[in-house]
PDB file of C-alpha atoms and ligand atoms in Angstrom:
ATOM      1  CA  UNK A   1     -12.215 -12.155  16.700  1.00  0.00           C
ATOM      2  CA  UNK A   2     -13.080 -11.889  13.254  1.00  0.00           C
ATOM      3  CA  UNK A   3     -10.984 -10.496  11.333  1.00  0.00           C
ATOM      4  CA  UNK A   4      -8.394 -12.558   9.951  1.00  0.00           C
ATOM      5  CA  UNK A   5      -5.349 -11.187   7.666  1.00  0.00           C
ATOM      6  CA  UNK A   6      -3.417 -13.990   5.283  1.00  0.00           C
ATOM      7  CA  UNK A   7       0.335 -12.350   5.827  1.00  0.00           C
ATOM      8  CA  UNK A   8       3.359 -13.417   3.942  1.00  0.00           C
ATOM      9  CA  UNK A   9       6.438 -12.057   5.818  1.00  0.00           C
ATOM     10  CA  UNK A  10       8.805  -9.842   3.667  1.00  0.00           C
ATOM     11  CA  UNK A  11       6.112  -9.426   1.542  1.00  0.00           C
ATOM     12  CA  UNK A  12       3.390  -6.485   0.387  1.00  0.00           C
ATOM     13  CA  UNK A  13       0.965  -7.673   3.039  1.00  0.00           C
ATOM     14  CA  UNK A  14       2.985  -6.116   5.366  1.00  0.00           C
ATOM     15  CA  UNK A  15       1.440  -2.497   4.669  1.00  0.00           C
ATOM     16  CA  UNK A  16      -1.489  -3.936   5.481  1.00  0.00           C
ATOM     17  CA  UNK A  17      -0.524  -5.052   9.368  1.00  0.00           C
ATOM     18  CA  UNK A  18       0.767  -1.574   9.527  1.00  0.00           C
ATOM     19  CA  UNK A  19      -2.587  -0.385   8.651  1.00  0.00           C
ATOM     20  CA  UNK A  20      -4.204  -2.635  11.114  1.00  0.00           C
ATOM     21  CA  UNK A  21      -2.053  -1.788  13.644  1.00  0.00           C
ATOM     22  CA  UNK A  22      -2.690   2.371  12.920  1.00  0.00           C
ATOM     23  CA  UNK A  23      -6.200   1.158  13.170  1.00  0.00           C
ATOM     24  CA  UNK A  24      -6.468  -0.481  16.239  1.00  0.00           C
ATOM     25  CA  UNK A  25      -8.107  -3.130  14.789  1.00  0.00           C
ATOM     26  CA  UNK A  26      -8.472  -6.278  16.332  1.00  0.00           C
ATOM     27  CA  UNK A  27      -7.128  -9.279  14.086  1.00  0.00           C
ATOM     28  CA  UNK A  28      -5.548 -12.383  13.457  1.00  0.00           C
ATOM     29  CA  UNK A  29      -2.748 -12.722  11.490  1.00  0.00           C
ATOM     30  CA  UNK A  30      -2.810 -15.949   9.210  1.00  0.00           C
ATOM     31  CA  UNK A  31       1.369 -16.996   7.688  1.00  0.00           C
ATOM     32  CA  UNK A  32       1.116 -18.077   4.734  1.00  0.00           C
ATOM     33  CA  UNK A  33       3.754 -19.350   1.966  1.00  0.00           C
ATOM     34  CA  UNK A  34       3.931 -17.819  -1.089  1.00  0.00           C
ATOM     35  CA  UNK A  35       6.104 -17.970  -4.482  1.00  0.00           C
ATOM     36  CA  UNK A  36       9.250 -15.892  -4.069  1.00  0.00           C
ATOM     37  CA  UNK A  37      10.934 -14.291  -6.980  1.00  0.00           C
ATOM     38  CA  UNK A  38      14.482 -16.050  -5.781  1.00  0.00           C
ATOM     39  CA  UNK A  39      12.436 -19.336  -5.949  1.00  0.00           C
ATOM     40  CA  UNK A  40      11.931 -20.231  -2.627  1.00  0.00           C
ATOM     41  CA  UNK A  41       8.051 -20.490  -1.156  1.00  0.00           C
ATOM     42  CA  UNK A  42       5.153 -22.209  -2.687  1.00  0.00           C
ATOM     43  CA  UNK A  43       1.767 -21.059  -3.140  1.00  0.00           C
ATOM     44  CA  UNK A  44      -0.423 -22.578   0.170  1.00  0.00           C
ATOM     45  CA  UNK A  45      -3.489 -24.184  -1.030  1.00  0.00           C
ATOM     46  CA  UNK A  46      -5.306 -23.293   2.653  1.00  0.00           C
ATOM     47  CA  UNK A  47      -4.477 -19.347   0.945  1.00  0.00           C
ATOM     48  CA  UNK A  48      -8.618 -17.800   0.124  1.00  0.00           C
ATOM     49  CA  UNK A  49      -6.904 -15.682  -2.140  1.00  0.00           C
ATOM     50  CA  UNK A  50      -8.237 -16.854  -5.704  1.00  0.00           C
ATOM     51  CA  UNK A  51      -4.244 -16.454  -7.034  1.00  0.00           C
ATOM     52  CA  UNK A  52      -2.645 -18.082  -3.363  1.00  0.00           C
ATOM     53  CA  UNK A  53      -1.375 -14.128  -3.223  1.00  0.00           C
ATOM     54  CA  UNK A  54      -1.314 -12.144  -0.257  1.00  0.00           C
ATOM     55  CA  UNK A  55      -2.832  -9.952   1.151  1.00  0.00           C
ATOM     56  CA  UNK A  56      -6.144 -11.492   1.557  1.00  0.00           C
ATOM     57  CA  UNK A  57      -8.531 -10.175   4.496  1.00  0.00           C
ATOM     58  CA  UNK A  58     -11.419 -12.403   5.874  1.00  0.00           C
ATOM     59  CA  UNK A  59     -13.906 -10.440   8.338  1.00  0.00           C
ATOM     60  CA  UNK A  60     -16.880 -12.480   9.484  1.00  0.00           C
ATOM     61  CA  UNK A  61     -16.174 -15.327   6.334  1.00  0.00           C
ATOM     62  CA  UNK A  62     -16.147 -12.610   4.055  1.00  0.00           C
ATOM     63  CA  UNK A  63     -13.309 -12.597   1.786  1.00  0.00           C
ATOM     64  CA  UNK A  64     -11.712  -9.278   0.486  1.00  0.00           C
ATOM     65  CA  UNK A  65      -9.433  -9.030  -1.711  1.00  0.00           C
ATOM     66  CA  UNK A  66      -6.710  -6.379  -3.746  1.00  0.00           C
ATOM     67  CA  UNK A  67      -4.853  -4.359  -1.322  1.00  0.00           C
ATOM     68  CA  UNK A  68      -6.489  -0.943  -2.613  1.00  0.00           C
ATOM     69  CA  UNK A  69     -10.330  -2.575  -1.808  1.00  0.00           C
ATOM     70  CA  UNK A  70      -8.336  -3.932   1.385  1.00  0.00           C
ATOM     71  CA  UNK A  71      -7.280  -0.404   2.362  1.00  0.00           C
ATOM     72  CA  UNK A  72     -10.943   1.123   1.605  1.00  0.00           C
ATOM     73  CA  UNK A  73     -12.886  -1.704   3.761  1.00  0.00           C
ATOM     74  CA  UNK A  74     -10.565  -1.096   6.840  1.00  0.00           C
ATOM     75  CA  UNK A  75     -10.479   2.628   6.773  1.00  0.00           C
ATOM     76  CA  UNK A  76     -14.005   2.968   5.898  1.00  0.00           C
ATOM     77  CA  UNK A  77     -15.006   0.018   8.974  1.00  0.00           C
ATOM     78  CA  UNK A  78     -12.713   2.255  11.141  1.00  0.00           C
ATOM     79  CA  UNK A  79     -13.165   5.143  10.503  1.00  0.00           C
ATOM     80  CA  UNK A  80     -12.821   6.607  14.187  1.00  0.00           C
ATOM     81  CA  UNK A  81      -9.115   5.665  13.918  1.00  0.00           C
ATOM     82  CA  UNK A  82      -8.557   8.870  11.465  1.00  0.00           C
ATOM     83  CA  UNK A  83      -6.539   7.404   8.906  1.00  0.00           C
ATOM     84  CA  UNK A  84      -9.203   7.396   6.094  1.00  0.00           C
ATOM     85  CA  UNK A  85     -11.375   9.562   5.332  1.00  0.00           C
ATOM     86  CA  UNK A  86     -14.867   8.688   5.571  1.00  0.00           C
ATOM     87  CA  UNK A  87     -18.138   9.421   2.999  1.00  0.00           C
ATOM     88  CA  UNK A  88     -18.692  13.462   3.290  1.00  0.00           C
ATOM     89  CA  UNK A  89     -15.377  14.395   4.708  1.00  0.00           C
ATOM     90  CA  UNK A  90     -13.501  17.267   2.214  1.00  0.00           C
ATOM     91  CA  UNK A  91     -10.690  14.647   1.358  1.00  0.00           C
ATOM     92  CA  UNK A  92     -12.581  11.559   0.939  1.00  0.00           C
ATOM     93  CA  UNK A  93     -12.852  12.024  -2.872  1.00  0.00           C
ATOM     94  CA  UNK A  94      -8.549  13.211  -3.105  1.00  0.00           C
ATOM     95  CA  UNK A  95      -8.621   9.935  -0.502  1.00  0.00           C
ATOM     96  CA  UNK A  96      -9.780   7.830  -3.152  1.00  0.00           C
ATOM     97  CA  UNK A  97      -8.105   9.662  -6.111  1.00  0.00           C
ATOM     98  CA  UNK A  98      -4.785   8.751  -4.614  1.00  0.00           C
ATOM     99  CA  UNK A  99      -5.729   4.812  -3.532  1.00  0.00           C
ATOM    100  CA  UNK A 100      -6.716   4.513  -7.092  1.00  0.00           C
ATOM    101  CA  UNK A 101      -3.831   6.404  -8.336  1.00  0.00           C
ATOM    102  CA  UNK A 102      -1.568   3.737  -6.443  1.00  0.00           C
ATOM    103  CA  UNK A 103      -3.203   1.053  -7.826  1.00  0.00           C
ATOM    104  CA  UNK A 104      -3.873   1.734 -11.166  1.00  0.00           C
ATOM    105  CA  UNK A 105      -0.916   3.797 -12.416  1.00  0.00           C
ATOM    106  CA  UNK A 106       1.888   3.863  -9.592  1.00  0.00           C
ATOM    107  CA  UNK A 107       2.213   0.100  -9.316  1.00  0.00           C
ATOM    108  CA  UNK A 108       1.866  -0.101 -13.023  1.00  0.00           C
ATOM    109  CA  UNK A 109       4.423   2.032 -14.158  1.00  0.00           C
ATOM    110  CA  UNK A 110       6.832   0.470 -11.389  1.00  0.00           C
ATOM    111  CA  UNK A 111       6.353  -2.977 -13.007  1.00  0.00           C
ATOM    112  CA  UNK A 112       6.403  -1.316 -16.804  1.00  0.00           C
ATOM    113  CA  UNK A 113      10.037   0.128 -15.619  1.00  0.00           C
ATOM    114  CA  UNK A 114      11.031  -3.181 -14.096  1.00  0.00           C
ATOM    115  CA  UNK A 115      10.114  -5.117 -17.219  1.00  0.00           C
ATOM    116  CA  UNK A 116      12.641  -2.426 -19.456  1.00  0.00           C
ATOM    117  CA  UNK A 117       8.773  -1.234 -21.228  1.00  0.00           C
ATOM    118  CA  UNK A 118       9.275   2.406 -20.624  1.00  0.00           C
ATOM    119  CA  UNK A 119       9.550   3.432 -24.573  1.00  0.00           C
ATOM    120  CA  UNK A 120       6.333   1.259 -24.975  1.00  0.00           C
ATOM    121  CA  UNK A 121       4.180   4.512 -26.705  1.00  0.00           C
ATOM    122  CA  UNK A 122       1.220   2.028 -25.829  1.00  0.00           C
ATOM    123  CA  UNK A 123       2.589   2.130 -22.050  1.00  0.00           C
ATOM    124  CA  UNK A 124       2.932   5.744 -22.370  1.00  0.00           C
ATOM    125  CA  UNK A 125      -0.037   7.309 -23.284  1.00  0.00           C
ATOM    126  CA  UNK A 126      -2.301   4.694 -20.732  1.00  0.00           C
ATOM    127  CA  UNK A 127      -0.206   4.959 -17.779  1.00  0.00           C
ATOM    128  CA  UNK A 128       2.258   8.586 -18.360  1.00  0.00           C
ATOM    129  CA  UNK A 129       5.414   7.326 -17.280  1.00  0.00           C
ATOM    130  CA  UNK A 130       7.634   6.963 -14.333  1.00  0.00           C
ATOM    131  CA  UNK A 131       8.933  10.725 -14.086  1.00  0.00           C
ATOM    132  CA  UNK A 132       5.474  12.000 -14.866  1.00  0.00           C
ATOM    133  CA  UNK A 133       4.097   9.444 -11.613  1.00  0.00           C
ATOM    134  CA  UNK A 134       7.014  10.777  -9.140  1.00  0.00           C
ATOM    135  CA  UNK A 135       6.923  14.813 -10.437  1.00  0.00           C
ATOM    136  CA  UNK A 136       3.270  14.088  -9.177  1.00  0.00           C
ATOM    137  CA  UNK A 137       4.046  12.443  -5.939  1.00  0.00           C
ATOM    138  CA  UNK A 138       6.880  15.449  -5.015  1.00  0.00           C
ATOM    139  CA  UNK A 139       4.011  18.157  -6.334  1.00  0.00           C
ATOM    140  CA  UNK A 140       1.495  16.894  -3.744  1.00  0.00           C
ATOM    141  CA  UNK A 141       4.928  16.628  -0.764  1.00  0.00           C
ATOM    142  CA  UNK A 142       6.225  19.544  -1.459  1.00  0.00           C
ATOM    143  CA  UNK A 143       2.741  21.274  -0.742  1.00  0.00           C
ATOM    144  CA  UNK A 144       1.696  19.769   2.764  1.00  0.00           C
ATOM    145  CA  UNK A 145       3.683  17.151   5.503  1.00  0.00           C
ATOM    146  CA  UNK A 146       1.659  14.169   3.723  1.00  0.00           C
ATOM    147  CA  UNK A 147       0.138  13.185   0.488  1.00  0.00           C
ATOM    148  CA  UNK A 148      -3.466  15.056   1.744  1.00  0.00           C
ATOM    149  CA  UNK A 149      -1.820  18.246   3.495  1.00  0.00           C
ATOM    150  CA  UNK A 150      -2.025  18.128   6.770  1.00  0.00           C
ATOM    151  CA  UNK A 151      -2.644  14.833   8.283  1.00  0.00           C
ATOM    152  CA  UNK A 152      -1.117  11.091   7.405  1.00  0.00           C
ATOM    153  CA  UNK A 153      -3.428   8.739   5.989  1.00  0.00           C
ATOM    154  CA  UNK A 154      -3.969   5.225   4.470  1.00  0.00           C
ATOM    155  CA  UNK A 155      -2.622   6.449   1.017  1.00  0.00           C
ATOM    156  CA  UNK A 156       0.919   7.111   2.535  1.00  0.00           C
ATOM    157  CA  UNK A 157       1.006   3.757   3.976  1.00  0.00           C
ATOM    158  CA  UNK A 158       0.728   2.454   0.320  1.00  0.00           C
ATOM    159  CA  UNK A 159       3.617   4.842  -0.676  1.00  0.00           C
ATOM    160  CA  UNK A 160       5.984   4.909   1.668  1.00  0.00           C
ATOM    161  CA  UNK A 161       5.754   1.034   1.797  1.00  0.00           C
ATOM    162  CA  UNK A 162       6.911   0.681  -1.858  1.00  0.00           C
ATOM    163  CA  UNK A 163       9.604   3.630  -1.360  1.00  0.00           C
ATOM    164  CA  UNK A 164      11.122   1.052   1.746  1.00  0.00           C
ATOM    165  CA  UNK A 165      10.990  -1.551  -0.899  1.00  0.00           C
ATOM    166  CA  UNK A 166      12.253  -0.132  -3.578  1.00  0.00           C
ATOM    167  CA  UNK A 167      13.661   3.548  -2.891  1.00  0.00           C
ATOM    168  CA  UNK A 168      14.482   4.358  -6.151  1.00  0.00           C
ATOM    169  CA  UNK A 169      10.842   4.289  -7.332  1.00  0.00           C
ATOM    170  CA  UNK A 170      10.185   7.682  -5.426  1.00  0.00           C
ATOM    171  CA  UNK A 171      11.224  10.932  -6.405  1.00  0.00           C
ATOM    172  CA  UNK A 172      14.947  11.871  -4.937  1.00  0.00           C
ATOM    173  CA  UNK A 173      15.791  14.436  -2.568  1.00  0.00           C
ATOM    174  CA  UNK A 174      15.412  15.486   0.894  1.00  0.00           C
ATOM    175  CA  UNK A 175      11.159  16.183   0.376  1.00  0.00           C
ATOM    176  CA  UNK A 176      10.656  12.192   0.024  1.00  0.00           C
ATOM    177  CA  UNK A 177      13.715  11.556   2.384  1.00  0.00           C
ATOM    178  CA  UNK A 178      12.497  13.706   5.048  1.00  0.00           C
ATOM    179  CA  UNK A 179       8.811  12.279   4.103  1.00  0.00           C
ATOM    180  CA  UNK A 180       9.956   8.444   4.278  1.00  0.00           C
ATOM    181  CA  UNK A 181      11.452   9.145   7.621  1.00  0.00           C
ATOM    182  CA  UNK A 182       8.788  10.636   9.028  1.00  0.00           C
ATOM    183  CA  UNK A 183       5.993   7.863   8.229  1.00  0.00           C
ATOM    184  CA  UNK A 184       8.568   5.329   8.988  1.00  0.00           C
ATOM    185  CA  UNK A 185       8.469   6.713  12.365  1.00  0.00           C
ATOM    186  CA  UNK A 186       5.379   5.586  13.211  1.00  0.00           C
ATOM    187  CA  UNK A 187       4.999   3.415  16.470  1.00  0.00           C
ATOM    188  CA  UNK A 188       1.871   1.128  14.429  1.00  0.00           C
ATOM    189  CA  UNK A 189       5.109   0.466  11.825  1.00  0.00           C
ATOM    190  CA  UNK A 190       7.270  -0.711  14.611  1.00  0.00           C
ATOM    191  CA  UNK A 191       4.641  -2.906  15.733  1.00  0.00           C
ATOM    192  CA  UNK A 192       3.766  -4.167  12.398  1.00  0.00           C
ATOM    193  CA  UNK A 193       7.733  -4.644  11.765  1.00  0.00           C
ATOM    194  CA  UNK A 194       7.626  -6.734  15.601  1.00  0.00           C
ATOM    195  CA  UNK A 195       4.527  -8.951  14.163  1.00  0.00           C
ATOM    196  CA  UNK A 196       6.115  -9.536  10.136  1.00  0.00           C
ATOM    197  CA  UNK A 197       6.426 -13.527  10.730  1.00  0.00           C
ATOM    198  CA  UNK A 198       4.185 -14.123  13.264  1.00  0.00           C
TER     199      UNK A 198
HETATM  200  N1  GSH B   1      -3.086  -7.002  -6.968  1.00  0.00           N
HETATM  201  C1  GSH B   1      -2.698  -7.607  -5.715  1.00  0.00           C
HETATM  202  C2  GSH B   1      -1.264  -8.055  -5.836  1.00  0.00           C
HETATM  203  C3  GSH B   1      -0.833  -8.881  -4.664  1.00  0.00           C
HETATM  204  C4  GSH B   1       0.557  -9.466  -4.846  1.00  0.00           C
HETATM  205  O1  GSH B   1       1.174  -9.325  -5.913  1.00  0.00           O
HETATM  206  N2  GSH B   1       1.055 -10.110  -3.796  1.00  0.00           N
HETATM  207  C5  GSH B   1       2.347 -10.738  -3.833  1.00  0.00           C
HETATM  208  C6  GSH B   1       3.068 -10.466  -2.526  1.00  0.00           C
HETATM  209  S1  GSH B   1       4.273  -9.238  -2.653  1.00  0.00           S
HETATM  210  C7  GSH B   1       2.148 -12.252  -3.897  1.00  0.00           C
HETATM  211  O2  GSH B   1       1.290 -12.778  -3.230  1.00  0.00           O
HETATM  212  N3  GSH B   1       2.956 -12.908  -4.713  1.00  0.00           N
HETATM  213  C8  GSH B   1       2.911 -14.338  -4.873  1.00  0.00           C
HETATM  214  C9  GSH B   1       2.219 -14.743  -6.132  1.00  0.00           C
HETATM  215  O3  GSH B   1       1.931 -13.897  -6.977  1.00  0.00           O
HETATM  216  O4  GSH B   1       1.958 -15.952  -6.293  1.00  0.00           O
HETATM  217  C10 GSH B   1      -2.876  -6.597  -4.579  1.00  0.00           C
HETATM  218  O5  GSH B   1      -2.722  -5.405  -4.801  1.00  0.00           O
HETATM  219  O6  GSH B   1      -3.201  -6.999  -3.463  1.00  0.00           O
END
């Protein structure tokens, strides 16, 4: 086996192991310690990761990094599974609109409301702002079952992972509820849930 994943439990990784499990990937899951915000954990110098963060994916000695490249290498290596979309499908470029989305303006603005910088006008006018990033999520919900219509993907992994964490960071009502349940359902989340700690 090559594939290795560096997995803190309780941690962001996890959406990853769900993902490997919707995959049907063959893998090794790595524990590793990592800082906690309470203060508990330490970085693990055996951690690839150039910041001792997780997740960090080694396949074959390669490292990969950034959950959003992470998402894109294992949807894209397999791609039989159905939960990406692959190069000339009709969704791969809303695919990657929404993986980029996540990572470049959803967990922003989460971390921008966190830190009290919502009135930033800086903030703003890079990033919109928190009710501008979840009247976009409940647009796209209210029009199809999952973030790309018709079928789930890797992109609601990345969402309905951060709505588990941190509920309030999703648009309310019965749409997301109904949504959250739904994905949460998932037997590959059950088995990621059974694996979260080795
Ligand atoms: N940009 C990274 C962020 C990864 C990240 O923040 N991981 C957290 C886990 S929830 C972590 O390792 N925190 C410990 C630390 O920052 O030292 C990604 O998207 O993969």
């Amino acid at each position: 086996m090559v594939l290795t994943l560096h997995h803190a439990p309780q941690s962001r990784s996890l959406r990853i192991v769900w993902l490997l499990e919707e995959l049907g990937a063959d893998y090794r899951l790595q524990i590793t310690d990592i800082p906690r915000r309470d203060g508990t954990g330490a970085a693990d110098p055996a951690n690839p990761h150039p910041y001792k963060q997780v997740p960090a994916l080694v396949d074959d000695g390669v490292l990969v990094t950034e959950s959003i490249a992470i998402v894109l290498y294992l949807t894209d290596k397999f791609q039989a599974a159905g939960i990406g979309r692959p190069i000339g499908h009709p969704e791969r470029g809303p695919y990657l609109a929404w993986l980029a989305y996540y990572a470049g303006v959803i967990e922003p603005v989460v971390s921008i409301e966190f830190a009290g910088l919502a009135e930033n006008a800086l903030l703003q006018r890079t990033f919109r702002d928190g009710d501008s990033m979840r009247r976009r999520l409940l647009t796209a919900l209210e029009s199809g079952p999952y973030l790309l219509g018709e079928s789930f993907s890797a992109a609601d992994i990345l969402v309905v992972s951060m709505g588990q964490f941190v509920r309030e960071m999703l648009p309310p009502g019965k749409v997301v509820d109904d949504y959250l349940a739904r994905c949460s359902a998932r037997p590959a989340l059950a088995r990621a849930w059974a694996k979260d700690g080795g």
